[in-house]
Coordinates of C-alpha atoms in Angstrom, one line a residue:
M18 CA 142.6 -133.7 -29.7
M19 CA 140.0 -131.9 -27.4
R20 CA 136.8 -133.6 -25.6
T21 CA 133.7 -132.7 -27.4
R22 CA 131.6 -134.3 -23.8
P23 CA 132.2 -130.7 -21.7
L24 CA 133.0 -131.2 -18.4
K25 CA 130.4 -129.6 -15.8
V26 CA 130.5 -127.5 -13.3
A27 CA 128.2 -126.7 -9.6
L28 CA 128.4 -123.3 -8.8
L29 CA 127.4 -123.1 -5.2
G30 CA 126.7 -119.1 -4.5
C31 CA 126.3 -116.3 -6.5
G32 CA 126.9 -113.6 -4.8
V33 CA 129.9 -110.5 -5.5
V34 CA 132.6 -113.5 -6.6
G35 CA 130.0 -116.1 -8.1
S36 CA 128.5 -113.6 -10.7
E37 CA 131.7 -113.6 -11.4
V38 CA 132.3 -117.1 -11.9
A39 CA 129.8 -117.6 -13.5
R40 CA 130.0 -114.9 -15.9
I41 CA 134.0 -115.1 -16.6
M42 CA 132.8 -119.4 -17.5
T43 CA 130.1 -118.2 -20.1
T44 CA 132.4 -115.4 -22.2
H45 CA 135.6 -116.7 -22.0
A46 CA 134.2 -120.7 -22.4
D47 CA 136.1 -121.0 -25.9
D48 CA 139.5 -120.4 -24.2
L49 CA 138.7 -121.9 -21.3
A50 CA 138.0 -124.8 -23.3
A51 CA 140.8 -124.9 -25.3
R52 CA 142.7 -124.9 -22.2
I53 CA 141.4 -127.8 -20.2
G54 CA 141.2 -129.5 -23.5
A55 CA 137.5 -130.0 -23.4
P56 CA 134.3 -127.5 -22.9
V57 CA 132.7 -126.4 -19.4
E58 CA 129.7 -126.3 -18.6
L59 CA 127.4 -124.6 -15.6
A60 CA 125.1 -127.7 -14.6
G61 CA 123.6 -125.5 -11.8
V62 CA 123.5 -122.7 -9.4
A63 CA 122.7 -123.2 -5.6
V64 CA 121.6 -119.6 -4.4
R65 CA 119.2 -118.4 -0.8
R66 CA 117.3 -116.5 -2.9
P67 CA 116.2 -117.9 -6.1
G68 CA 113.9 -114.8 -7.9
K69 CA 117.1 -112.5 -7.5
V70 CA 117.9 -111.3 -11.3
R71 CA 121.0 -112.9 -11.9
E72 CA 123.0 -111.1 -15.6
G73 CA 124.1 -114.2 -17.5
V74 CA 123.0 -116.9 -15.7
D75 CA 119.8 -119.2 -17.1
P76 CA 116.9 -119.2 -14.5
A77 CA 116.9 -122.7 -15.4
L78 CA 119.7 -124.1 -14.0
V79 CA 119.3 -121.9 -10.3
T80 CA 118.4 -123.9 -7.5
T81 CA 117.3 -123.6 -3.6
D82 CA 118.6 -127.5 -3.1
A83 CA 122.3 -127.1 -2.9
T84 CA 122.6 -130.9 -1.5
A85 CA 120.7 -132.0 -4.4
L86 CA 123.3 -130.3 -6.7
V87 CA 126.5 -131.6 -4.9
K88 CA 125.0 -135.0 -5.1
R89 CA 123.7 -135.5 -8.3
G90 CA 126.7 -137.5 -9.6
D91 CA 127.3 -136.3 -13.1
I92 CA 129.1 -132.9 -12.1
D93 CA 133.0 -132.9 -12.2
V94 CA 133.6 -129.5 -10.1
V95 CA 132.0 -127.9 -7.5
V96 CA 133.2 -124.2 -6.9
E97 CA 132.3 -123.5 -3.2
V98 CA 131.9 -119.4 -2.8
I99 CA 129.2 -119.7 0.0
G100 CA 131.5 -119.3 2.8
G101 CA 131.2 -119.8 6.2
I102 CA 131.2 -123.5 8.3
E103 CA 127.7 -125.0 7.5
P104 CA 126.2 -125.9 5.2
A105 CA 130.0 -125.5 3.4
R106 CA 131.1 -127.9 5.4
T107 CA 128.9 -131.1 4.5
L108 CA 128.0 -129.9 1.2
I109 CA 132.2 -130.5 0.3
T110 CA 132.6 -133.8 1.6
T111 CA 129.2 -134.3 0.3
A112 CA 130.8 -133.2 -3.4
F113 CA 133.5 -135.5 -2.6
E114 CA 131.5 -138.4 -1.6
H115 CA 129.1 -137.9 -5.1
G116 CA 132.9 -137.8 -7.4
A117 CA 133.3 -133.9 -7.2
S118 CA 136.3 -131.8 -7.2
V119 CA 135.9 -128.7 -4.9
V120 CA 137.2 -125.3 -5.5
S121 CA 136.8 -123.2 -2.7
A122 CA 137.6 -119.7 -2.1
N123 CA 136.2 -120.2 1.9
K124 CA 139.2 -119.7 4.2
A125 CA 136.8 -119.7 7.3
L126 CA 136.5 -123.2 6.9
L127 CA 139.8 -123.9 5.2
A128 CA 141.7 -122.5 8.8
Q129 CA 139.3 -123.9 11.3
D130 CA 138.6 -127.8 9.8
G131 CA 141.0 -127.9 6.5
T132 CA 141.9 -131.5 8.0
T133 CA 138.8 -132.6 7.4
L134 CA 138.0 -131.2 4.0
H135 CA 141.4 -132.9 2.9
A136 CA 141.0 -136.3 4.4
A137 CA 137.7 -136.5 2.5
A138 CA 139.1 -135.3 -0.8
Q139 CA 142.1 -138.2 -0.4
E140 CA 139.8 -140.3 0.5
H141 CA 137.8 -140.1 -2.2
G142 CA 140.3 -139.6 -5.0
R143 CA 139.6 -136.1 -5.5
D144 CA 141.2 -132.8 -5.7
L145 CA 140.4 -129.5 -3.3
Y146 CA 141.8 -126.3 -4.4
Y147 CA 141.5 -123.1 -2.7
E148 CA 143.8 -120.1 -4.3
A149 CA 140.9 -117.9 -3.6
A150 CA 140.8 -118.5 -0.2
V151 CA 144.3 -115.9 0.5
A152 CA 144.9 -112.8 -0.7
G153 CA 142.1 -112.8 -3.4
A154 CA 143.9 -112.8 -6.8
I155 CA 147.4 -113.0 -6.1
P156 CA 148.7 -116.4 -7.1
L157 CA 149.8 -117.5 -3.3
I158 CA 148.8 -120.8 -2.2
R159 CA 150.1 -122.6 -5.2
P160 CA 153.6 -121.1 -5.6
L161 CA 153.9 -122.5 -1.7
R162 CA 152.5 -125.7 -2.2
E163 CA 154.3 -126.4 -5.8
S164 CA 157.1 -124.3 -6.5
L165 CA 158.4 -123.6 -3.9
A166 CA 158.1 -127.6 -3.3
G167 CA 161.6 -128.4 -3.2
D168 CA 162.7 -125.6 -0.8
H169 CA 162.6 -124.6 2.8
V170 CA 160.7 -121.7 3.8
N171 CA 161.7 -119.8 7.1
R172 CA 159.2 -117.4 7.3
V173 CA 155.8 -115.6 5.7
L174 CA 155.2 -112.0 6.2
G175 CA 152.1 -110.4 4.5
I176 CA 149.3 -107.8 4.3
V177 CA 146.8 -109.9 3.9
N178 CA 143.2 -107.8 4.3
G179 CA 142.9 -104.9 2.0
T180 CA 140.2 -103.3 4.7
T181 CA 143.1 -102.7 7.4
N182 CA 145.6 -102.0 5.1
F183 CA 143.2 -98.6 3.6
I184 CA 142.2 -97.8 6.7
L185 CA 146.2 -98.0 8.2
D186 CA 147.6 -96.2 4.7
K187 CA 145.1 -93.6 5.2
M188 CA 145.8 -92.5 8.9
D189 CA 149.6 -92.8 7.9
S190 CA 149.1 -90.5 4.8
T191 CA 146.0 -88.3 6.0
G192 CA 146.6 -87.7 9.2
A193 CA 142.7 -89.5 9.9
G194 CA 142.2 -91.1 12.8
Y195 CA 141.1 -94.6 12.9
Q196 CA 137.2 -94.1 12.7
E197 CA 137.6 -91.5 10.1
A198 CA 139.3 -93.9 8.1
L199 CA 137.4 -96.6 8.4
D200 CA 134.4 -94.4 7.5
E201 CA 136.3 -93.4 4.2
A202 CA 136.5 -97.3 3.8
T203 CA 132.6 -97.9 4.9
A204 CA 131.7 -95.6 1.8
L205 CA 134.7 -96.8 -0.8
G206 CA 133.2 -100.2 -0.2
Y207 CA 136.3 -101.8 1.1
A208 CA 134.6 -102.4 4.6
E209 CA 131.6 -104.2 5.6
A210 CA 128.5 -102.7 7.5
D211 CA 129.9 -104.7 10.2
P212 CA 133.8 -105.1 9.8
T213 CA 134.6 -106.9 13.3
A214 CA 135.8 -109.9 10.9
D215 CA 138.9 -107.6 9.2
V216 CA 139.7 -105.1 11.5
E217 CA 139.6 -107.1 14.7
G218 CA 142.2 -109.5 12.5
F219 CA 140.1 -112.7 12.2
D220 CA 140.1 -112.5 8.7
A221 CA 144.0 -112.3 8.5
A222 CA 144.9 -115.1 11.2
A223 CA 142.2 -117.3 9.2
K224 CA 144.7 -116.7 6.1
A225 CA 147.5 -116.8 8.2
A226 CA 146.7 -120.1 9.2
I227 CA 146.2 -121.8 6.1
L228 CA 149.5 -120.3 4.6
A229 CA 151.6 -121.4 7.7
G230 CA 150.3 -125.0 7.0
I231 CA 151.4 -124.9 4.0
A232 CA 154.9 -123.0 4.0
F233 CA 155.8 -125.6 7.1
H234 CA 154.0 -128.8 5.5
T235 CA 152.2 -129.1 9.4
R236 CA 148.4 -128.7 10.9
V237 CA 147.9 -124.9 11.4
R238 CA 144.6 -124.2 13.0
L239 CA 142.7 -120.6 13.7
D240 CA 142.8 -121.8 17.4
D241 CA 147.1 -121.7 17.0
V242 CA 146.8 -118.0 15.7
Y243 CA 147.4 -115.6 18.0
R244 CA 145.8 -112.5 16.7
E245 CA 145.3 -108.7 17.6
G246 CA 143.0 -106.0 16.2
M247 CA 144.5 -102.3 15.4
T248 CA 141.2 -100.8 17.0
E249 CA 143.8 -99.2 19.3
V250 CA 145.8 -97.5 16.5
T251 CA 146.7 -93.7 16.9
A252 CA 148.1 -90.8 15.3
S253 CA 150.4 -90.4 18.0
D254 CA 151.8 -94.1 17.4
F255 CA 152.4 -93.1 13.6
A256 CA 154.1 -90.3 14.7
S257 CA 156.3 -92.7 16.8
A258 CA 156.9 -95.1 13.8
R259 CA 157.6 -91.6 11.6
A260 CA 160.0 -90.8 14.6
M261 CA 161.9 -94.6 14.0
G262 CA 162.0 -94.1 10.0
C263 CA 158.9 -96.9 10.3
T264 CA 155.0 -97.1 8.9
I265 CA 152.5 -99.2 10.7
K266 CA 150.3 -102.3 9.0
L267 CA 148.4 -105.2 10.5
L268 CA 150.6 -107.9 9.8
A269 CA 150.2 -111.4 9.4
I270 CA 153.4 -113.2 10.1
C271 CA 154.4 -117.2 10.2
E272 CA 157.9 -118.3 11.4
R273 CA 160.2 -121.0 11.4
A274 CA 161.9 -121.4 15.1
A275 CA 165.7 -121.3 14.5
D276 CA 166.0 -124.7 15.1
G277 CA 163.5 -125.6 13.3
R278 CA 161.5 -127.7 15.8
T279 CA 158.3 -125.6 16.2
V280 CA 156.1 -122.9 14.2
T281 CA 154.4 -119.7 15.2
A282 CA 151.6 -118.2 13.3
R283 CA 150.5 -114.7 14.3
V284 CA 148.5 -111.5 13.5
H285 CA 148.7 -108.0 15.0
P286 CA 149.8 -104.4 14.1
A287 CA 153.5 -103.5 14.1
M288 CA 155.9 -100.7 12.7
L289 CA 158.0 -101.4 10.0
P290 CA 160.7 -99.8 8.7
L291 CA 160.0 -97.9 5.6
S292 CA 163.0 -99.6 3.2
H293 CA 161.0 -103.3 3.8
P294 CA 159.1 -103.8 0.7
L295 CA 155.8 -104.2 2.2
A296 CA 155.7 -100.7 3.5
S297 CA 154.8 -99.4 0.2
V298 CA 151.9 -101.2 -0.6
R299 CA 149.5 -98.7 -0.3
E300 CA 145.5 -98.7 -0.7
A301 CA 143.4 -101.8 -0.2
Y302 CA 145.8 -103.8 -1.7
N303 CA 148.0 -107.2 -0.4
A304 CA 151.3 -108.6 -0.7
V305 CA 153.2 -111.5 0.5
F306 CA 157.1 -111.7 1.4
V307 CA 157.8 -115.3 1.8
E308 CA 162.0 -116.1 2.9
S309 CA 163.7 -119.3 1.7
E310 CA 166.7 -121.0 2.3
A311 CA 167.0 -121.3 -1.8
A312 CA 165.2 -118.8 -4.0
G313 CA 165.5 -116.1 -0.4
R314 CA 163.3 -113.2 -0.4
L315 CA 159.9 -113.4 -2.8
M316 CA 157.5 -110.6 -2.6
F317 CA 153.9 -111.5 -4.2
Y318 CA 151.6 -108.4 -4.8
G319 CA 148.3 -107.5 -6.3
P320 CA 144.6 -106.4 -5.0
G321 CA 143.4 -109.2 -2.2
A322 CA 139.7 -109.0 -2.5
G323 CA 137.1 -108.2 -4.7
G324 CA 134.1 -110.6 -7.1
A325 CA 136.8 -110.3 -10.1
P326 CA 140.1 -110.5 -8.7
T327 CA 138.4 -113.5 -6.5
A328 CA 137.0 -114.9 -9.4
S329 CA 140.4 -115.2 -11.3
A330 CA 141.6 -117.6 -8.7
V331 CA 138.5 -119.3 -8.9
L332 CA 139.1 -120.2 -12.0
G333 CA 142.8 -120.6 -12.0
D334 CA 141.9 -123.7 -9.9
L335 CA 139.1 -124.5 -11.8
V336 CA 141.3 -125.3 -15.3
A337 CA 143.8 -127.0 -12.6
V338 CA 141.0 -129.4 -11.3
C339 CA 139.3 -130.3 -14.9
R340 CA 142.6 -130.7 -16.3
N341 CA 143.5 -133.4 -13.5
R342 CA 140.0 -134.8 -14.0
L343 CA 140.3 -135.3 -17.5
A344 CA 144.6 -136.5 -16.9
G345 CA 142.8 -138.7 -14.0
A346 CA 145.2 -137.6 -12.3
T347 CA 144.9 -135.7 -8.6
G348 CA 147.0 -132.2 -7.9
P349 CA 149.0 -131.7 -4.3
G350 CA 146.8 -133.1 -1.2
E351 CA 147.7 -131.8 2.2
S352 CA 151.0 -132.1 3.3
V353 CA 152.0 -132.0 6.8
Y354 CA 154.7 -134.3 7.1
T355 CA 156.6 -132.7 9.8
G356 CA 154.0 -132.3 12.4
L357 CA 155.6 -129.2 14.2
P358 CA 154.3 -127.9 17.2
V359 CA 152.6 -124.5 17.4
N360 CA 154.0 -122.1 19.8
G361 CA 152.1 -119.7 21.6
M362 CA 153.3 -116.0 21.1
G363 CA 155.2 -115.9 24.0
A364 CA 157.5 -118.2 22.4
V365 CA 158.2 -115.2 19.8
V366 CA 160.9 -113.5 19.6
T367 CA 160.9 -109.9 18.1
R368 CA 161.1 -106.4 19.3
Y369 CA 158.9 -103.5 21.3
H370 CA 158.0 -99.9 21.2
I371 CA 156.9 -99.4 24.4
S372 CA 155.5 -95.5 25.1
L373 CA 155.3 -94.8 28.7
D374 CA 153.3 -92.0 30.4
V375 CA 156.1 -91.2 33.5
A376 CA 156.6 -88.3 36.6
D377 CA 159.1 -86.0 35.0
K378 CA 161.7 -85.8 37.9
P379 CA 164.8 -87.5 38.6
G380 CA 165.6 -90.8 38.2
V381 CA 162.5 -92.3 36.6
L382 CA 164.8 -93.2 33.7
A383 CA 167.1 -95.3 36.0
Q384 CA 164.0 -97.2 37.0
V385 CA 162.9 -98.1 34.2
A386 CA 166.0 -99.1 33.3
T387 CA 165.9 -100.9 35.9
V388 CA 163.0 -103.4 35.4
F389 CA 164.2 -103.9 31.6
A390 CA 167.6 -105.6 33.5
E391 CA 165.5 -107.4 35.9
Q392 CA 163.8 -109.3 32.9
G393 CA 166.7 -109.5 31.0
V394 CA 165.1 -107.3 27.8
S395 CA 168.3 -105.5 26.4
I396 CA 167.0 -101.9 25.4
D397 CA 168.1 -100.4 21.9
T398 CA 167.2 -96.7 22.5
V399 CA 165.6 -94.4 24.7
R400 CA 164.0 -91.0 24.5
Q401 CA 162.6 -88.8 27.5
Q402 CA 160.2 -85.7 26.8
G403 CA 158.7 -83.4 29.7
R404 CA 155.2 -81.9 28.1
G405 CA 155.9 -78.6 29.1
D406 CA 152.5 -78.0 30.3
G407 CA 152.9 -77.9 34.2
S408 CA 151.0 -81.5 34.8
G409 CA 154.8 -83.0 36.1
E410 CA 154.2 -85.6 33.7
A411 CA 157.0 -87.2 30.2
S412 CA 156.9 -89.0 27.6
L413 CA 159.6 -91.7 27.6
V414 CA 159.4 -93.7 24.8
V415 CA 161.7 -96.8 25.1
V416 CA 162.5 -99.6 21.9
T417 CA 164.3 -102.5 22.6
H418 CA 166.3 -105.3 21.2
R419 CA 164.8 -108.6 20.2
A420 CA 163.7 -111.2 23.2
P421 CA 160.8 -113.3 23.2
D422 CA 157.6 -111.9 23.8
A423 CA 157.3 -113.2 27.4
A424 CA 159.9 -111.2 28.5
L425 CA 158.1 -108.2 26.8
T426 CA 154.9 -108.8 28.5
T427 CA 156.6 -109.2 32.2
T428 CA 158.0 -106.9 31.5
V429 CA 155.7 -104.6 30.5
E430 CA 153.6 -105.8 33.6
A431 CA 156.8 -104.6 36.1
L432 CA 156.5 -101.0 35.0
R433 CA 153.3 -100.6 35.5
R434 CA 153.9 -101.5 39.2
L435 CA 156.2 -99.0 39.6
D436 CA 154.8 -95.7 40.9
T437 CA 156.7 -93.2 38.5
V438 CA 154.6 -94.6 35.9
R439 CA 151.7 -93.0 35.5
G440 CA 150.4 -95.6 32.6
V441 CA 151.3 -97.3 29.3
A442 CA 150.6 -95.0 26.3
S443 CA 151.4 -97.7 23.5
I444 CA 153.0 -101.2 23.1
M445 CA 154.0 -101.8 19.8
R446 CA 156.1 -104.8 18.2
V447 CA 158.5 -104.1 15.2
E448 CA 158.8 -106.4 12.5
G449 CA 160.6 -106.7 9.3
E450 CA 164.3 -106.0 10.5

């Protein structure tokens, strides 16, 4: 039997995502009520610019006083889609204090200070759901937190930023340079006017922190995530990748160590074999590859950004939270029982693709091989080719076997000190094997 008294929802933010949330709540009101077991009512919308026309939103609901809205006391669920650290953090904790559960899409806040939010939710017996914070419409948080709760996740490998995937895909498929591909992404609306958060990996790093924390039941903060952007990736890197049967993706990689005692989280460009499922992810799509002991390998794929896809994830959380509200229960909270330390990048075991500019003369290869041997790094393949331009220089490409990242870093430092090495043209990790 359906309850007639509606559940009241406060919406913080009415931009690209918030306006879609409001639209879906209105146009699918009957369906949402049937699925929840009670009507849901948009009780207030907090915005910064009240004079802006917002189609489908009753102007009487619009306010600039977000604090007063979350303090009303009759609000059942607060949907936060304003982003940033403050005032979002204070508004969310205030909502908990005044009896509301929260649905958020705020990856930056969750990655930086999710512990505070989870603690406040638990203290006040309320829900904190955030499916929309990672990979847009793709169901990922709930499968990790609930569907795989009885399994043991060892690795999460993903493309979690559509802007960077679009740029790298264009560079690979058309031969475009980085700036040309970025300009196209901007023209199509995939890249912001200031794309720094995307192309330098900040956005993906926040998502990696969230994914690692859930997958490994331990606290992982944004500062724990190694981050490297993709602005230095060149057409010659793609040529090298193709020669190895690979492509290049900006990956978020969260791993449990082989002994199970530590975890790592990192974001960086990497060469990925074309045989890997993530290699075929094109345009601005996202995909996440999960490896667990019992379920094996799972892949989640779909649009990772945009108003409607992200709103879909928000509304899914809203339905779940409202159901919990009616049942007088809460869903799963923060699970950090393992308390595993988060290692730095130096402890990561990976492969390297290193391209060197060297003197084109006998003995160079032997010198380079000696450096690798002295650092305990085994070479998988090596290719040397003279340039034929009379410069007396050649290109030397070395692909290593798996080794600790710290050893590979010291190897590169030692290579730079060789008189016969003119420069290190590019360094890239090889993943997915």
